Every structure is written in C-alpha cells, then in structure tokens.
mmCIF file of C-alpha atoms in Angstrom:
data_model
loop_
_atom_site.group_PDB
_atom_site.id
_atom_site.type_symbol
_atom_site.label_atom_id
_atom_site.label_comp_id
_atom_site.label_asym_id
_atom_site.label_seq_id
_atom_site.Cartn_x
_atom_site.Cartn_y
_atom_site.Cartn_z
ATOM 1 C CA UNK P 80 -83.797 -7.551 -42.947
ATOM 2 C CA UNK P 81 -83.957 -4.146 -44.858
ATOM 3 C CA UNK P 82 -83.246 -2.374 -42.205
ATOM 4 C CA UNK P 83 -79.827 -4.250 -41.115
ATOM 5 C CA UNK P 84 -78.402 -3.427 -44.607
ATOM 6 C CA UNK P 85 -79.430 0.325 -44.643
ATOM 7 C CA UNK P 86 -77.743 0.539 -41.002
ATOM 8 C CA UNK P 87 -74.547 -1.063 -42.631
ATOM 9 C CA UNK P 88 -74.608 1.119 -45.687
ATOM 10 C CA UNK P 89 -74.729 3.976 -43.265
ATOM 11 C CA UNK P 90 -72.133 2.931 -40.929
ATOM 12 C CA UNK P 91 -69.273 1.912 -43.302
ATOM 13 C CA UNK P 92 -66.217 4.138 -43.480
ATOM 14 C CA UNK P 93 -65.853 6.552 -46.204
ATOM 15 C CA UNK P 94 -62.251 5.605 -46.995
ATOM 16 C CA UNK P 95 -63.642 2.096 -47.878
ATOM 17 C CA UNK P 96 -65.033 3.424 -51.180
ATOM 18 C CA UNK P 97 -62.716 3.016 -53.961
ATOM 19 C CA UNK P 98 -61.280 6.104 -55.579
ATOM 20 C CA UNK P 99 -62.893 6.840 -58.862
ATOM 21 C CA UNK P 100 -60.428 6.337 -62.020
ATOM 22 C CA UNK P 101 -59.324 9.378 -63.924
ATOM 23 C CA UNK P 102 -60.476 10.135 -66.973
ATOM 24 C CA UNK P 103 -58.780 9.046 -69.977
ATOM 25 C CA UNK P 104 -58.953 12.613 -71.535
ATOM 26 C CA UNK P 105 -57.223 14.228 -68.028
ATOM 27 C CA UNK P 106 -54.187 11.491 -68.382
ATOM 28 C CA UNK P 107 -53.526 12.420 -71.903
ATOM 29 C CA UNK P 108 -53.605 16.223 -71.373
ATOM 30 C CA UNK P 109 -51.187 15.745 -68.417
ATOM 31 C CA UNK P 110 -48.625 13.583 -70.563
ATOM 32 C CA UNK P 111 -48.720 16.276 -73.099
ATOM 33 C CA UNK P 112 -48.048 19.188 -70.764
ATOM 34 C CA UNK P 113 -44.859 17.174 -69.254
ATOM 35 C CA UNK P 114 -41.328 18.380 -70.954
ATOM 36 C CA UNK P 115 -40.057 15.597 -72.622
ATOM 37 C CA UNK P 116 -36.244 14.847 -72.041
ATOM 38 C CA UNK P 117 -33.953 14.599 -74.586
ATOM 39 C CA UNK P 118 -31.475 11.681 -74.951
ATOM 40 C CA UNK P 119 -27.956 12.788 -73.534
ATOM 41 C CA UNK P 120 -25.463 12.820 -76.442
ATOM 42 C CA UNK P 121 -22.030 11.594 -76.093
ATOM 43 C CA UNK P 122 -19.727 14.403 -76.862
ATOM 44 C CA UNK P 123 -16.739 13.506 -79.478
ATOM 45 C CA UNK P 124 -13.468 12.757 -77.870
ATOM 46 C CA UNK P 125 -12.143 15.910 -80.125
ATOM 47 C CA UNK P 126 -14.603 18.246 -78.654
ATOM 48 C CA UNK P 127 -13.681 17.582 -75.098
ATOM 49 C CA UNK P 128 -12.076 20.648 -73.440
ATOM 50 C CA UNK P 129 -8.360 20.223 -72.857
ATOM 51 C CA UNK P 130 -7.294 19.663 -69.280
ATOM 52 C CA UNK P 131 -4.070 21.109 -68.014
ATOM 53 C CA UNK P 132 -2.569 17.484 -68.263
ATOM 54 C CA UNK P 133 -2.809 17.564 -71.906
ATOM 55 C CA UNK P 134 -0.294 20.257 -72.437
ATOM 56 C CA UNK P 135 3.078 21.047 -70.999
ATOM 57 C CA UNK P 136 2.951 21.612 -67.143
ATOM 58 C CA UNK P 137 2.752 25.181 -65.975
ATOM 59 C CA UNK P 138 6.228 26.999 -65.024
ATOM 60 C CA UNK P 139 5.768 29.962 -62.511
ATOM 61 C CA UNK P 140 7.735 31.943 -60.194
ATOM 62 C CA UNK P 141 6.995 30.532 -56.575
ATOM 63 C CA UNK P 142 8.620 33.698 -54.681
ATOM 64 C CA UNK P 143 9.767 36.907 -54.210
ATOM 65 C CA UNK P 144 8.331 40.236 -56.062
ATOM 66 C CA UNK P 145 7.437 38.200 -59.188
ATOM 67 C CA UNK P 146 5.538 35.412 -57.344
ATOM 68 C CA UNK P 147 2.997 33.669 -59.225
ATOM 69 C CA UNK P 148 3.888 35.050 -62.399
ATOM 70 C CA UNK P 149 3.919 32.431 -65.309
ATOM 71 C CA UNK P 150 6.616 31.909 -67.560
ATOM 72 C CA UNK P 151 6.441 30.685 -71.312
ATOM 73 C CA UNK P 152 7.256 26.857 -71.814
ATOM 74 C CA UNK P 153 6.934 25.037 -75.233
ATOM 75 C CA UNK P 154 6.917 21.843 -73.647
ATOM 76 C CA UNK P 155 10.245 20.330 -75.033
ATOM 77 C CA UNK P 156 11.280 17.519 -72.595
ATOM 78 C CA UNK P 157 14.944 18.352 -73.420
ATOM 79 C CA UNK P 158 14.333 21.414 -71.484
ATOM 80 C CA UNK P 159 12.750 20.060 -68.523
ATOM 81 C CA UNK P 160 12.114 22.844 -65.967
ATOM 82 C CA UNK P 161 12.958 21.834 -62.272
ATOM 83 C CA UNK P 162 9.647 21.238 -60.605
ATOM 84 C CA UNK P 163 8.051 24.464 -58.872
ATOM 85 C CA UNK P 164 8.327 22.720 -55.414
ATOM 86 C CA UNK P 165 11.967 21.455 -56.123
ATOM 87 C CA UNK P 166 12.776 24.920 -56.861
ATOM 88 C CA UNK P 167 11.165 26.415 -53.769
ATOM 89 C CA UNK P 168 12.819 23.973 -51.647
ATOM 90 C CA UNK P 169 16.177 24.793 -53.194
ATOM 91 C CA UNK P 170 15.965 28.493 -52.603
ATOM 92 C CA UNK P 171 14.701 27.680 -48.978
ATOM 93 C CA UNK P 172 18.466 26.060 -48.644
ATOM 94 C CA UNK P 173 20.196 29.086 -50.214
ATOM 95 C CA UNK P 174 17.923 31.598 -48.024
ATOM 96 C CA UNK P 175 18.836 35.384 -47.851
ATOM 97 C CA UNK P 176 22.247 34.903 -49.173
ATOM 98 C CA UNK P 177 20.747 35.135 -52.734
ATOM 99 C CA UNK P 178 20.328 39.034 -52.117
ATOM 100 C CA UNK P 179 22.806 40.953 -54.279
ATOM 101 C CA UNK P 180 24.574 37.827 -55.807
ATOM 102 C CA UNK P 181 25.053 37.235 -59.496
ATOM 103 C CA UNK P 182 22.759 34.197 -60.645
ATOM 104 C CA UNK P 183 24.469 31.971 -63.472
ATOM 105 C CA UNK P 184 22.143 29.549 -64.863
ATOM 106 C CA UNK P 185 24.218 26.854 -67.119
ATOM 107 C CA UNK P 186 21.548 25.110 -68.742
ATOM 108 C CA UNK P 187 18.940 27.971 -68.326
ATOM 109 C CA UNK P 188 15.777 26.538 -70.534
ATOM 110 C CA UNK P 189 13.034 28.715 -69.872
ATOM 111 C CA UNK P 190 15.222 30.777 -67.472
ATOM 112 C CA UNK P 191 12.961 29.937 -64.616
ATOM 113 C CA UNK P 192 16.010 29.476 -62.166
ATOM 114 C CA UNK P 193 17.628 32.711 -62.792
ATOM 115 C CA UNK P 194 14.526 34.685 -62.863
ATOM 116 C CA UNK P 195 13.357 33.415 -59.679
ATOM 117 C CA UNK P 196 16.665 34.437 -58.157
ATOM 118 C CA UNK P 197 16.155 38.051 -59.564
ATOM 119 C CA UNK P 198 12.513 37.792 -57.883
ATOM 120 C CA UNK P 199 14.255 37.053 -54.817
ATOM 121 C CA UNK P 200 16.889 39.840 -54.587
ATOM 122 C CA UNK P 201 19.809 38.700 -56.773
ATOM 123 C CA UNK P 202 21.468 41.594 -58.168
ATOM 124 C CA UNK P 203 22.238 40.104 -61.950
ATOM 125 C CA UNK P 204 21.354 37.117 -63.798
ATOM 126 C CA UNK P 205 23.543 35.480 -66.532
ATOM 127 C CA UNK P 206 21.286 32.703 -68.492
ATOM 128 C CA UNK P 207 23.225 30.446 -70.687
ATOM 129 C CA UNK P 208 21.274 28.288 -73.290
ATOM 130 C CA UNK P 209 22.473 27.161 -76.491
ATOM 131 C CA UNK P 210 19.080 25.739 -78.214
ATOM 132 C CA UNK P 211 18.001 28.574 -80.306
ATOM 133 C CA UNK P 212 14.390 27.834 -79.795
ATOM 134 C CA UNK P 213 14.461 27.461 -76.363
ATOM 135 C CA UNK P 214 16.717 30.736 -76.230
ATOM 136 C CA UNK P 215 13.818 32.609 -77.951
ATOM 137 C CA UNK P 216 11.126 31.288 -75.334
ATOM 138 C CA UNK P 217 13.990 32.807 -72.462
ATOM 139 C CA UNK P 218 14.152 35.930 -73.760
ATOM 140 C CA UNK P 219 10.557 36.217 -74.261
ATOM 141 C CA UNK P 220 10.148 35.532 -70.297
ATOM 142 C CA UNK P 221 12.770 38.021 -69.554
ATOM 143 C CA UNK P 222 10.684 40.747 -71.466
ATOM 144 C CA UNK P 223 7.606 39.434 -69.473
ATOM 145 C CA UNK P 224 9.129 40.012 -66.335
ATOM 146 C CA UNK P 225 10.830 43.175 -67.620
ATOM 147 C CA UNK P 226 14.450 42.559 -66.330
ATOM 148 C CA UNK P 227 16.054 42.762 -69.299
ATOM 149 C CA UNK P 228 18.640 45.798 -67.912
ATOM 150 C CA UNK P 229 19.573 43.399 -65.196
ATOM 151 C CA UNK P 230 19.719 40.040 -67.271
ATOM 152 C CA UNK P 231 22.064 38.656 -69.985
ATOM 153 C CA UNK P 232 21.038 35.787 -72.185
ATOM 154 C CA UNK P 233 24.155 34.248 -73.624
ATOM 155 C CA UNK P 234 23.571 31.706 -76.951
ATOM 156 C CA UNK P 235 26.561 29.450 -75.781
ATOM 157 C CA UNK P 236 27.360 25.895 -74.814
ATOM 158 C CA UNK P 237 27.699 25.943 -71.033
ATOM 159 C CA UNK P 238 30.808 23.178 -71.105
ATOM 160 C CA UNK P 239 32.615 25.726 -73.415
ATOM 161 C CA UNK P 240 31.727 28.792 -71.641
ATOM 162 C CA UNK P 241 32.499 26.965 -68.324
ATOM 163 C CA UNK P 242 36.084 26.665 -69.260
ATOM 164 C CA UNK P 243 36.941 30.399 -69.199
ATOM 165 C CA UNK P 244 33.883 32.287 -67.454
ATOM 166 C CA UNK P 245 35.726 35.500 -67.615
ATOM 167 C CA UNK P 246 33.309 37.340 -65.303
ATOM 168 C CA UNK P 247 34.795 40.602 -63.582
ATOM 169 C CA UNK P 248 34.149 41.845 -60.140
ATOM 170 C CA UNK P 249 34.003 40.068 -56.611
ATOM 171 C CA UNK P 250 30.234 39.747 -56.383
ATOM 172 C CA UNK P 251 29.572 36.199 -55.153
ATOM 173 C CA UNK P 252 27.923 33.712 -57.845
ATOM 174 C CA UNK P 253 24.973 31.568 -57.320
ATOM 175 C CA UNK P 254 25.565 29.138 -59.941
ATOM 176 C CA UNK P 255 22.679 26.607 -60.948
ATOM 177 C CA UNK P 256 23.632 23.594 -62.757
ATOM 178 C CA UNK P 257 20.574 21.820 -63.502
ATOM 179 C CA UNK P 258 21.205 19.931 -67.143
ATOM 180 C CA UNK P 259 19.122 16.975 -68.616
ATOM 181 C CA UNK P 260 19.715 14.290 -66.159
ATOM 182 C CA UNK P 261 21.213 12.140 -68.838
ATOM 183 C CA UNK P 262 24.512 14.645 -68.913
ATOM 184 C CA UNK P 263 25.487 12.927 -65.639
ATOM 185 C CA UNK P 264 25.692 9.505 -67.497
ATOM 186 C CA UNK P 265 26.696 10.460 -70.837
ATOM 187 C CA UNK P 266 28.852 13.202 -69.883
ATOM 188 C CA UNK P 267 29.866 12.550 -66.485
ATOM 189 C CA UNK P 268 33.396 13.633 -66.820
ATOM 190 C CA UNK P 269 32.462 16.733 -68.863
ATOM 191 C CA UNK P 270 29.794 17.619 -66.111
ATOM 192 C CA UNK P 271 32.505 17.305 -63.191
ATOM 193 C CA UNK P 272 34.937 19.115 -64.980
ATOM 194 C CA UNK P 273 32.623 21.988 -65.269
ATOM 195 C CA UNK P 274 31.451 22.055 -61.854
ATOM 196 C CA UNK P 275 35.274 21.857 -60.601
ATOM 197 C CA UNK P 276 36.373 24.702 -63.055
ATOM 198 C CA UNK P 277 33.456 27.118 -61.800
ATOM 199 C CA UNK P 278 34.147 26.381 -58.191
ATOM 200 C CA UNK P 279 37.833 27.537 -58.687
ATOM 201 C CA UNK P 280 36.908 30.650 -60.527
ATOM 202 C CA UNK P 281 33.883 31.761 -58.259
ATOM 203 C CA UNK P 282 34.807 34.478 -55.840
ATOM 204 C CA UNK P 283 34.418 33.442 -51.982
ATOM 205 C CA UNK P 284 31.090 33.301 -50.679
ATOM 206 C CA UNK P 285 29.634 31.963 -53.987
ATOM 207 C CA UNK P 286 27.048 29.363 -53.813
ATOM 208 C CA UNK P 287 26.898 26.091 -56.350
ATOM 209 C CA UNK P 288 23.498 24.459 -56.625
ATOM 210 C CA UNK P 289 23.273 20.950 -58.746
ATOM 211 C CA UNK P 290 20.525 18.830 -59.659
ATOM 212 C CA UNK P 291 20.810 15.369 -60.909
ATOM 213 C CA UNK P 292 18.675 12.216 -60.491
ATOM 214 C CA UNK P 293 19.487 9.252 -58.378
ATOM 215 C CA UNK P 294 21.750 7.529 -61.276
ATOM 216 C CA UNK P 295 24.627 9.876 -60.423
ATOM 217 C CA UNK P 296 26.550 9.616 -57.333
ATOM 218 C CA UNK P 297 27.078 12.952 -55.463
ATOM 219 C CA UNK P 298 29.953 11.499 -53.664
ATOM 220 C CA UNK P 299 31.922 12.079 -56.658
ATOM 221 C CA UNK P 300 31.373 16.117 -56.836
ATOM 222 C CA UNK P 301 34.428 17.987 -56.306
ATOM 223 C CA UNK P 302 35.014 19.668 -53.046
ATOM 224 C CA UNK P 303 33.863 18.840 -49.534
ATOM 225 C CA UNK P 304 30.585 19.637 -47.387
ATOM 226 C CA UNK P 305 28.125 19.388 -49.963
ATOM 227 C CA UNK P 306 24.584 19.598 -48.398
ATOM 228 C CA UNK P 307 22.760 16.956 -50.604
ATOM 229 C CA UNK P 308 19.102 16.454 -50.405
ATOM 230 C CA UNK P 309 16.458 14.424 -52.055
ATOM 231 C CA UNK P 310 13.081 15.577 -53.616
ATOM 232 C CA UNK P 311 12.237 12.419 -55.994
ATOM 233 C CA UNK P 312 13.041 12.212 -58.837
ATOM 234 C CA UNK P 313 15.598 14.991 -58.184
ATOM 235 C CA UNK P 314 18.746 15.212 -56.226
ATOM 236 C CA UNK P 315 19.902 18.594 -55.148
ATOM 237 C CA UNK P 316 23.437 19.324 -53.958
ATOM 238 C CA UNK P 317 24.464 22.668 -52.449
ATOM 239 C CA UNK P 318 28.023 23.648 -52.242
ATOM 240 C CA UNK P 319 29.435 27.084 -50.608
ATOM 241 C CA UNK P 320 32.752 28.280 -51.191
ATOM 242 C CA UNK P 321 34.449 29.590 -48.146
ATOM 243 C CA UNK P 322 37.514 31.734 -47.610
ATOM 244 C CA UNK P 323 39.745 28.848 -46.810
ATOM 245 C CA UNK P 324 38.717 27.075 -50.262
ATOM 246 C CA UNK P 325 40.635 29.735 -52.672
#
C-alpha cells in the first residue's frame, strides 16, 4: 500500500499543483506603484472653446485672383451676405462676361458681390450702402484687398440713387440687387421701380442679377427673358440687356 501511494505521488501531473498565493507585501507594493487616475472634471460651459457656429458665418471670395480671402462681417442679420455657394453659382451664370464690366452692388453690405466681381476681372466696382456701421466694414474689406483705386463706396440709399444713376461711359454694367428679402414684400413697388429704372439706364450688354426668396414672384420683374434659378432659400434671376431693348 505504501508503494502504491509513492507511485501515485511521483506520476501526478505537475500542473495539478495549486499556484502558491502572492505574498501580501508584494501585492501592496504593486498597488502603490500603479498611477492613480484622476476623476474627469466637467468643463464649465463658459470655458468651452467657441465653435464656428457660435459666431457669424465666414464670408470669403470664392473665385478669381482673391480666391479664399476672408472678408470682415460683423454678423448683423440685416446685412445677410449671399451664401458662398449661391455667389459661386451666380458668377458661373455670368461667366467670362464679367471681365471689363462696371460692377454695381446696390445693397452692398460687406461688399462681397462687388469685390468678387473685381476678383474675377471686372474693371471697376461701385458699392452702395446706407447703413453707416456696415459701410465701415465694407471699406475695411476694400482696404484689405487693396482695391481702393478701382472701387467707389457710396453712402446712399439705393432707391434714391437708382432714380438718377448718372454714370458716364458706355462700359456695360453688372448690377447686383440683393437686398433684405423683406423688401420684396414690404417695398415691392419700390423694388420693381428700381430694377426697371436701372434696366432702362444701363448700356447695351449689361447684366442685372436679382436675388430674392420664394415669397417674391419673379414673373413680375420688368422686361422679358429672365433666367431664373433656385438655390434654396435664394431665388436668383439674371437679365441681359441687348441692343433691341434700347
């Protein structure tokens, strides 16, 4: 019997033996050597970095020699710059005809439309803005792009100026009429009179770009053959004055 027990002890697999426990002083040393995690603290809302959505949208030149240049914009909702993608679509419609034209922005705001025209080859730009704080921003953008020699900024009401444009020369105009959308509701008769007067005064080959929203019926625009496109929420209408429309 004793021989049998000795034989079983010698042939038993080694892994059958239980692993000896780790001494308690070793376990304490391991725990002390491990770095402690600090609890994550919630950053106050006021300390969070501001995202682009927190401020006014960026306004930039989208084509031509000034492509990518940022323009100052104070965020006043009355200014409402035309969206970059809409402005790009408008100049795709205008095409190379912009070269050598006189760009006239009736409700200039930041000046983005007129400055975009200069970037794409317009000879000169006339930017009209009656709101004095916005006019200061507009002139800042003119200085930033260093186009003061070919740009005139006028502190005036577009409706009054449009009655007597008094522009000399036969250089074709590229007229931008992009006012606050509410004007097409609250001052629709004034808007139609302004557009009609400019079409009549413009030299042959001139282009008129009208931006509104879907509250305005573009069928009421003076003249014929308007090219109307929708870039929601904007509705853009383009008109070209030809020789037979004198």
